[in-house]
Steps between C-alpha positions, in 0.01 A plus 500: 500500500235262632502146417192305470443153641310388232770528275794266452852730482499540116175594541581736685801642370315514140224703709743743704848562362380652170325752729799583730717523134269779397542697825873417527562621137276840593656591781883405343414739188383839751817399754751490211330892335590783624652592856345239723510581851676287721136383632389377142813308476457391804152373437638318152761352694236307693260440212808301334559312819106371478553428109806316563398308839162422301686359221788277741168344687342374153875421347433126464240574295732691227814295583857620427422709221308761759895590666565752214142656588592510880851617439439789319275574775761435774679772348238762497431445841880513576539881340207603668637382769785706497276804405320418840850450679609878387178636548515380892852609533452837397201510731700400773794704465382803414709839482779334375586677161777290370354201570124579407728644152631145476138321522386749228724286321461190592105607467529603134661182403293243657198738331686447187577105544119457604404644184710279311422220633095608497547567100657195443222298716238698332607474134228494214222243530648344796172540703361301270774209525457485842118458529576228225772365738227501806240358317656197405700342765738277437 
């Protein structure tokens, strides 16, 4: 994201955000099909730590009714958190069956909780709210 001095912020928010939206919302619907790898998760993880930091440094321009928006993306990035967390355990401890059993676990129910919360995030014509949302301002 590259901000131009020529702009003032909601300038540049208008100019920006509705950008990063479209790339957030790609990459959220391939990370939530299928069997992502722990890589592609990985990668989402940090694409909605950019959408949500990008959003929390324009927040005065959207005011209070923005903290839904940014905590539904607090908790995205918290399960893929977790998914992360497993994902470097099991790398790190290795050869241990029971445990690496137990994070299988753990693994498929984050998966499933990310999913969730991704579908209900990602619900019909919500795309479209938010570019309404980022358009507008306050």
């Amino acid at each position: 994201m590259k901000l131009k001095t020529t702009r003032n912020a909601a300038e540049n928010a208008r100019a920006l955000l509705p950008k990063l939206l479209e790339k957030y919302f790609k990459a959220g619907r391939k990370a939530a099909k299928g069997r992502p790898s722990p890589k592609k998760l990985h990668g989402f993880r940090l694409a909605t730590k950019q959408f949500r930091y990008s959003l929390e440094l324009f927040r005065p321009l959207y005011g209070p009714s923005i903290e839904r928006k940014l905590s539904a993306l607090s908790g995205l990035q918290g399960v893929l958190g977790k998914l992360s967390d497993y994902h470097s355990v099991r790398t790190l401890l290795k050869g241990d069956k029971a445990l690496e059993a137990e994070l299988d676990r753990s693994t498929e129910k984050k998966l499933k909780e990310f999913r969730e919360q991704w579908a209900a995030f990602d619900t019909e014509g919500q795309l479209g709210r938010w570019k309404a949302y980022l358009a507008r301002g306050k």
